[in-house]
Short mmCIF file of C-alpha atoms and ligand atoms in Angstrom, two decimals:
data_model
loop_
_atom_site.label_atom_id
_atom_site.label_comp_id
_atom_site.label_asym_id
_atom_site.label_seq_id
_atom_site.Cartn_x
_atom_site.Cartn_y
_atom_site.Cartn_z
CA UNK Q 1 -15.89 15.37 -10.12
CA UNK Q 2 -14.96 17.78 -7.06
CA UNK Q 3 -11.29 18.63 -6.50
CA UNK Q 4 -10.84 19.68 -3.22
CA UNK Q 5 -7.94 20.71 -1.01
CA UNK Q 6 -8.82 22.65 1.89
CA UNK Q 7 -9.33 20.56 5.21
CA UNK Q 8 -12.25 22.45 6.38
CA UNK Q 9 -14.29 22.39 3.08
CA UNK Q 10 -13.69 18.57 2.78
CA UNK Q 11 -14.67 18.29 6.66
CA UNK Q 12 -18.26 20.31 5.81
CA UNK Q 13 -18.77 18.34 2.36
CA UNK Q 14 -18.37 15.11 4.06
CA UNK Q 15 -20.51 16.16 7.23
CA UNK Q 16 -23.63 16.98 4.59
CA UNK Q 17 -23.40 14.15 2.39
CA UNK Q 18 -22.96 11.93 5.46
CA UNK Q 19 -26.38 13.15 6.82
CA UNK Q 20 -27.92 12.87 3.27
CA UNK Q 21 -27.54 9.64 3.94
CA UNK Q 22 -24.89 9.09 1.55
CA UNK Q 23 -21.98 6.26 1.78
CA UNK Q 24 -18.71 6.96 1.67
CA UNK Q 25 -15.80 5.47 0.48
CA UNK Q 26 -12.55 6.41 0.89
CA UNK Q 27 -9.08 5.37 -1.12
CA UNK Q 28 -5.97 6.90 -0.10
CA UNK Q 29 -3.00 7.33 -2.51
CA UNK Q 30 0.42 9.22 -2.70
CA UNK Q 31 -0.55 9.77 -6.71
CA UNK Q 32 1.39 8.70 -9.76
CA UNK Q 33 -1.99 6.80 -10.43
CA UNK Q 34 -1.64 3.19 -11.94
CA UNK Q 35 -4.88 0.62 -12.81
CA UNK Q 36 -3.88 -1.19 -9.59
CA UNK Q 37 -5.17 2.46 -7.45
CA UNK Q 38 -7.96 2.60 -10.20
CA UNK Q 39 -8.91 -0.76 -9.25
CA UNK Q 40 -9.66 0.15 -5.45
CA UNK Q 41 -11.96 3.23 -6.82
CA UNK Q 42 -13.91 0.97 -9.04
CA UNK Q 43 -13.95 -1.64 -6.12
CA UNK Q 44 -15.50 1.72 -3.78
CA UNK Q 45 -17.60 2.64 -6.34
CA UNK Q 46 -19.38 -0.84 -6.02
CA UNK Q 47 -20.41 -0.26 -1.96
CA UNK Q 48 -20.64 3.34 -1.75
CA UNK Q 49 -22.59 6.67 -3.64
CA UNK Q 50 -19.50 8.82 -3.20
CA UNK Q 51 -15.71 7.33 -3.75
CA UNK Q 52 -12.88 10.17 -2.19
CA UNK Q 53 -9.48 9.59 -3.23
CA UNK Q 54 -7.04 11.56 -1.41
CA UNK Q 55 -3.95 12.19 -2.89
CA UNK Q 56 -1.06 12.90 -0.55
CA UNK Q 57 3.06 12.44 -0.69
CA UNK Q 58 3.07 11.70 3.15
CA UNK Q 59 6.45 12.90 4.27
CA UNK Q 60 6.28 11.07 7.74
CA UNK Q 61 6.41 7.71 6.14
CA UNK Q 62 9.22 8.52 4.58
CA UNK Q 63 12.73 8.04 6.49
CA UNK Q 64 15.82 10.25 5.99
CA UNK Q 65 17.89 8.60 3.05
CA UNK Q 66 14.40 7.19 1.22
CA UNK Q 67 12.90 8.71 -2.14
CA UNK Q 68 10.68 11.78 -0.83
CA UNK Q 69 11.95 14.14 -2.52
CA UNK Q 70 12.36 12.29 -6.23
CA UNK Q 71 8.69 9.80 -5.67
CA UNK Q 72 7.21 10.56 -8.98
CA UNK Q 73 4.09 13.37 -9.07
CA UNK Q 74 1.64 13.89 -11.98
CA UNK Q 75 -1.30 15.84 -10.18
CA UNK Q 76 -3.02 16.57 -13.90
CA UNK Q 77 -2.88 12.85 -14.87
CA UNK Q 78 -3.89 11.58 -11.52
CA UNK Q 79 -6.78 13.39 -11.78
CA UNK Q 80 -7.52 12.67 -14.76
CA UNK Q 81 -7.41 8.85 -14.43
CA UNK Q 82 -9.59 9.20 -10.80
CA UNK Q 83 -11.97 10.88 -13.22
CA UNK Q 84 -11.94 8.26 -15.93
CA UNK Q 85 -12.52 5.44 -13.42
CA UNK Q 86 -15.69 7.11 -12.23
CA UNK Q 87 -14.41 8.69 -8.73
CA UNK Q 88 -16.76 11.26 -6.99
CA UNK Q 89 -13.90 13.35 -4.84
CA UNK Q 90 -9.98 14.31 -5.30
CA UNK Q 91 -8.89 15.28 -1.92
CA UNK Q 92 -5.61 16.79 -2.44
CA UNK Q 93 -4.11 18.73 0.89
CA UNK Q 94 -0.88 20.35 1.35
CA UNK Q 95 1.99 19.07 3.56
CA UNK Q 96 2.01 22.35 5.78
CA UNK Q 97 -2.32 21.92 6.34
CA UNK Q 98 -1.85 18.60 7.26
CA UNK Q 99 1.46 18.61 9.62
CA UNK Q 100 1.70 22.42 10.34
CA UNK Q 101 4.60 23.16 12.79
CA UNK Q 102 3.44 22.55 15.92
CA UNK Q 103 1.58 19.28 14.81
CA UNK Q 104 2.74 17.06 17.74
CA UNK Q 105 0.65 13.61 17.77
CA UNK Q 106 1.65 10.56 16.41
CA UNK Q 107 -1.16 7.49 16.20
CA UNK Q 108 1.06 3.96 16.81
CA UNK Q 109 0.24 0.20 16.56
CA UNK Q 110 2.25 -1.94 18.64
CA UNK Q 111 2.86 -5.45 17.74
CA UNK Q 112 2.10 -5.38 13.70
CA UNK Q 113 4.50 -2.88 12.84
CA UNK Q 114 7.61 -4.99 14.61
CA UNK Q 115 8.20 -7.62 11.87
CA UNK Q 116 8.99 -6.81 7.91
CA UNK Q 117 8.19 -3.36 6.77
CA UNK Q 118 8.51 -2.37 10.06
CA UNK Q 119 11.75 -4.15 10.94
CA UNK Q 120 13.28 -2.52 7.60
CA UNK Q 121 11.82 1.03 7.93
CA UNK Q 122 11.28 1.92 11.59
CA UNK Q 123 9.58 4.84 11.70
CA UNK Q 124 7.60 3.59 8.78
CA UNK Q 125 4.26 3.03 9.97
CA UNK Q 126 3.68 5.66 12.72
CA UNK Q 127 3.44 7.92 9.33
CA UNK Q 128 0.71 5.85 7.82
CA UNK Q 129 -1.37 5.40 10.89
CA UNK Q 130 -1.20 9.02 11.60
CA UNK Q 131 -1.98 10.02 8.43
CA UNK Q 132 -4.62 7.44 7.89
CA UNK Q 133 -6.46 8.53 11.21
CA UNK Q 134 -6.24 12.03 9.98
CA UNK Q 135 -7.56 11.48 6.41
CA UNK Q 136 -10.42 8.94 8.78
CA UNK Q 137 -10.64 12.31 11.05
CA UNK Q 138 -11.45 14.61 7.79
CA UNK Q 139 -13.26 12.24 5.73
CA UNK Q 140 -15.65 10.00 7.71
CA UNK Q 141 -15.89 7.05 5.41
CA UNK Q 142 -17.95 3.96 5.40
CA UNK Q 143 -15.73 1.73 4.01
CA UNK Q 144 -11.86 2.07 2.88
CA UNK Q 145 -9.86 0.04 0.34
CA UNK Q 146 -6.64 -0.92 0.66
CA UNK Q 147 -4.52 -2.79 -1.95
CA UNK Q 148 -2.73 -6.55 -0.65
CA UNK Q 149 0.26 -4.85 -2.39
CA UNK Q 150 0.98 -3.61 0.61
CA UNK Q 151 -0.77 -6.44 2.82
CA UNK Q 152 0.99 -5.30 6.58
CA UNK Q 153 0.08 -1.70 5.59
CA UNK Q 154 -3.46 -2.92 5.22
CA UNK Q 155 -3.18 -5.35 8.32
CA UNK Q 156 -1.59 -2.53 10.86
CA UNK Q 157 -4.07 -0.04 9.34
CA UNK Q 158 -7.03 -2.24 10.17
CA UNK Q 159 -5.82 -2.52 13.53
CA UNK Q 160 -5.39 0.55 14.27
CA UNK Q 161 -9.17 1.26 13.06
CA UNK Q 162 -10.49 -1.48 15.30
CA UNK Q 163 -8.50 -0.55 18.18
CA UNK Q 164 -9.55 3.42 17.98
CA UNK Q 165 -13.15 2.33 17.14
CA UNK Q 166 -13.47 3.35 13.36
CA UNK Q 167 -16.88 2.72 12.33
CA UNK Q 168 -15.20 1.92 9.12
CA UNK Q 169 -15.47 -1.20 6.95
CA UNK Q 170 -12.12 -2.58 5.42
CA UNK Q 171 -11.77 -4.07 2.01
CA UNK Q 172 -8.39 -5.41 0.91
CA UNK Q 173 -8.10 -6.09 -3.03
CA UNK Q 174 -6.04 -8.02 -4.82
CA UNK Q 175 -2.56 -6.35 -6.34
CA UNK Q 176 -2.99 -5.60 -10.26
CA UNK Q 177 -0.01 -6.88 -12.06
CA UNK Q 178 1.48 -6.14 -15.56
CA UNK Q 179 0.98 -8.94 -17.95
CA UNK Q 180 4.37 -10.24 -17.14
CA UNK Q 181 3.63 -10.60 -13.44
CA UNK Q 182 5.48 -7.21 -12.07
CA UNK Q 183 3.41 -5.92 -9.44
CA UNK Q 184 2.19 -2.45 -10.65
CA UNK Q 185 3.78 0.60 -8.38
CA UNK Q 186 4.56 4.35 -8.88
CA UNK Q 187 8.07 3.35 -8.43
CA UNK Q 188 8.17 1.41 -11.49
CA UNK Q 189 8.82 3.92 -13.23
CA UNK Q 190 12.53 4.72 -11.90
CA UNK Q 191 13.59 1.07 -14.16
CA UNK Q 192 14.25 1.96 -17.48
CA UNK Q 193 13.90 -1.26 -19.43
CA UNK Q 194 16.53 -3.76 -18.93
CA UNK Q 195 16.51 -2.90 -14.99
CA UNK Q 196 12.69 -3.31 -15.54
CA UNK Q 197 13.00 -6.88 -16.83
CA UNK Q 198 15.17 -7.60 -13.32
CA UNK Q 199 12.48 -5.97 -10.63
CA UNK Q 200 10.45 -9.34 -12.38
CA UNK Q 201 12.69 -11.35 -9.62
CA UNK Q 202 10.07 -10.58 -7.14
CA UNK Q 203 7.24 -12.33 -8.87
CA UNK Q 204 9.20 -14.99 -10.34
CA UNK Q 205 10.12 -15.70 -6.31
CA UNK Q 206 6.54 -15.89 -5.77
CA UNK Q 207 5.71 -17.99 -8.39
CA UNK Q 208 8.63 -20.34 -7.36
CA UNK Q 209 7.17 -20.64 -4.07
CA UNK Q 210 3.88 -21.06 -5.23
CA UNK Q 211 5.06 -24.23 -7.51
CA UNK Q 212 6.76 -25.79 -4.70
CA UNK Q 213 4.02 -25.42 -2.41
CA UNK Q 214 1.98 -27.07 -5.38
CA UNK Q 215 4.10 -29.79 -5.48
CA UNK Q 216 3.74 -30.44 -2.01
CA UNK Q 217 7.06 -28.84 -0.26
CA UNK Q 218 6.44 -26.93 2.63
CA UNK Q 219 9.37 -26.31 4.29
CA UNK Q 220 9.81 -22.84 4.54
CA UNK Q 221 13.49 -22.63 4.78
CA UNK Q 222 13.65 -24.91 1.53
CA UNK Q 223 11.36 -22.73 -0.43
CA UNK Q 224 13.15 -19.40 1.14
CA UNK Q 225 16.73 -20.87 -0.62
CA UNK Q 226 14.70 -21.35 -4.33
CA UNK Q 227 13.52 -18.10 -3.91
CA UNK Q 228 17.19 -16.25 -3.04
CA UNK Q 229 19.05 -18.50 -6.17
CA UNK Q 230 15.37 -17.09 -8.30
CA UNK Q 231 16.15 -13.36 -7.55
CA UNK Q 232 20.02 -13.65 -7.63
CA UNK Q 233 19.24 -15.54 -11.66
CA UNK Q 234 17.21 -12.92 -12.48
CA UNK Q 235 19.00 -9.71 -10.96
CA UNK Q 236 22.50 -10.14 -9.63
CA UNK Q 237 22.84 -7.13 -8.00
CA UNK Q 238 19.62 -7.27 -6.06
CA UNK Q 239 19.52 -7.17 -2.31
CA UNK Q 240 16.88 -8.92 -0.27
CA UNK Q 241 16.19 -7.03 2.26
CA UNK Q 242 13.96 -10.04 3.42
CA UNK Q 243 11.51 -12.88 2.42
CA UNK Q 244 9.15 -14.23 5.19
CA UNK Q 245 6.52 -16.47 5.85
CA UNK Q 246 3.76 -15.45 8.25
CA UNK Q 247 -0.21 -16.12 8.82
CA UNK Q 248 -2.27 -13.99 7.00
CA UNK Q 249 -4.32 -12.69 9.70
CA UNK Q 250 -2.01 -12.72 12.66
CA UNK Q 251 1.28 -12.25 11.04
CA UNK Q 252 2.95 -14.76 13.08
CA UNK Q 253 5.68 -16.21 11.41
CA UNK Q 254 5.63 -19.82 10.30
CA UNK Q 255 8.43 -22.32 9.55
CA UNK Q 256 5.73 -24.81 7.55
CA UNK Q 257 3.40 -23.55 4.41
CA UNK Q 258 0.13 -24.14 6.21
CA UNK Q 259 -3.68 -22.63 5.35
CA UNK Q 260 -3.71 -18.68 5.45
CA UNK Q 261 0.32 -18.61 4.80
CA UNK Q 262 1.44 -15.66 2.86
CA UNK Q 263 4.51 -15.18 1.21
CA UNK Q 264 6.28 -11.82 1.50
CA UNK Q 265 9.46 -10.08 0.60
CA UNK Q 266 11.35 -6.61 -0.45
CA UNK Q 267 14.29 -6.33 -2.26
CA UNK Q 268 16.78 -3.35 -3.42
CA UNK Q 269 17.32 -3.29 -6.96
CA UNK Q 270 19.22 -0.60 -8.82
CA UNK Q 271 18.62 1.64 -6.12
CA UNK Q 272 14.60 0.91 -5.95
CA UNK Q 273 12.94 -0.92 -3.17
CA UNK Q 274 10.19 -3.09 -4.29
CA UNK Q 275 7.70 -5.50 -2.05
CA UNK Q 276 5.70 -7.83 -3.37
CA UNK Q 277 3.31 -11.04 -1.75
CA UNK Q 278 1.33 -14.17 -2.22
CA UNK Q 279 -0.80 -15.95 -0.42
CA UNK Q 280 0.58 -19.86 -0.95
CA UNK Q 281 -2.03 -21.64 0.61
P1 AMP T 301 0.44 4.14 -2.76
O1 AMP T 301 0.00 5.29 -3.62
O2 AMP T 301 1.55 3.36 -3.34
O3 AMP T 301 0.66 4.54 -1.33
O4 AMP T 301 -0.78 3.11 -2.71
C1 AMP T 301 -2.08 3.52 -2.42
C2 AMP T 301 -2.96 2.31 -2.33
O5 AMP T 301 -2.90 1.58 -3.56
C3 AMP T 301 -2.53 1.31 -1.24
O6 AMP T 301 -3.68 0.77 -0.62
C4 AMP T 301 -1.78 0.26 -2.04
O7 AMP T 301 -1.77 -1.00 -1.42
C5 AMP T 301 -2.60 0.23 -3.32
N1 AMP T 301 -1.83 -0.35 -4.43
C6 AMP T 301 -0.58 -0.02 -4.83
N2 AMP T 301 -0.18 -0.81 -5.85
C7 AMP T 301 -1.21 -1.66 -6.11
C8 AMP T 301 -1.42 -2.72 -7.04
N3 AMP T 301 -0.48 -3.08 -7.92
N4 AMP T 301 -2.60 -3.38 -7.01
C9 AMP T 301 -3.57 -3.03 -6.11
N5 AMP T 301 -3.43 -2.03 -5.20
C10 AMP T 301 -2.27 -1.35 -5.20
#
């Protein structure tokens, strides 16, 4: 496995294996590797002869007052576990390569990034499309995988690939959960145990809405009001930041659980945001 972390030498590597006639995948991370990232390198791995995982803390995602400067690192692990799961490239740059000080772009999507991340964390996604472009810029890939974790991520950053003409094929897998149901993330690991038990609310929530749906109620608003008394049960201090209903592809929201709805929320818990989704229907 190559470890790499100069732009130009990952530019010229991916250049030649392009015109050997290699495909590329690509999987971009910011580290503190978990099986759910090791699950979108083995899901590469399937489609393409070379799987790059990049490994980057973006710091223009981040807004002032968020984790930056505590989100967990563990370079030797990471690389370690890309290894294990059978990845070709480590791409790891450093902040000043990528945004040195006169860097003065900024890639945008429009409409996607208005409603839940986006409405929460502003300058959010202008971080992840620029950075995304870039890493597309460096990298060339065939085909990127991006985890339904973070579904609106996946949905803006598809956009924005279409839109710029990316000749880049998404996939979007599923989110790996912990036997319990927690959705795995690198931020997991600021809980220590009992606060751990309380991030469950956000799957139990899900799994309430799921039920419901099951049992044939549909009504948005109804299921929204299970799902606020299921986090406050399970966590009282936690602070839903918000939990909508939209279409999967469009992310229009919708008042009535209909084909293609998916669930979606993010709460505050002991000082941790979490998101979570399901698709209900
Ligand atoms: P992150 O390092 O958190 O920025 O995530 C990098 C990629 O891993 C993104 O495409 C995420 O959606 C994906 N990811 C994060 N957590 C999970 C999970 N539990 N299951 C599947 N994919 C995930």
């Amino acid at each position: 496995m190559q470890i790499i972390r100069s732009i130009k030498k990952i530019q010229s590597l991916t250049r030649q294996l392009a015109s050997d006639g290699k495909r590329i995948g690509l999987v971009p991370t910011m580290g503190f590797l978990h099986d759910g990232h090791l699950s979108l390198i083995k899901r590469a791995l399937k489609d393409c002869d070379i799987v790059i995982t990049t490994i980057f803390v973006n710091p223009t995602q981040f807004s002032q007052g968020e984790d930056l400067s505590k989100y967990p690192r563990d370079e030797k692990g990471d690389i370690q576990k890309i290894k294990s799961a059978g990845g070709t490239i480590v791409f790891i740059p450093k902040v000043s390569d990528i945004y040195p000080d006169d860097f003065d772009s900024s890639v945008e999507v429009l409409s996607l990034t208005q409603t839940l991340e986006g409405e929460s964390r502003p300058t959010h996604f202008d971080g992840v499309t620029t950075i995304v472009a870039k890493l597309f810029n460096m990298t060339r890939p065939d085909i990127v995988v991006f985890g339904l974790k973070d579904y609106q991520q996946a949905m803006v950053l598809k956009k924005m690939s279409t839109d710029l003409n990316y000749p880049i094929k998404f996939i979007i897998a599923p989110t790996v959960r912990e036997k319990d149901g927690l959705a795995m993330s690198s931020r997991n690991k600021y809980f220590n145990e009992a606060e751990r038990q309380e991030a469950l609310c956000l799957s139990y929530a899900l799994k309430t809405a799921k039920q419901m749906v099951k049992a044939d109620i549909k009504d948005c608003k109804l299921i929204q009001k299970e799902m606020k008394a299921v986090i406050k049960a399970t966590c009282k201090t936690a602070k839903i930041d918000y939990i909508a209903f939209t279409d999967f592809n469009s992310l229009a929201p919708t008042k009535v659980v209909v084909k293609n709805t998916i669930c979606s929320l993010a709460v505050r818990l002991h000082n941790v945001r979490l998101i979570d989704n399901l698709k209900l229907m």
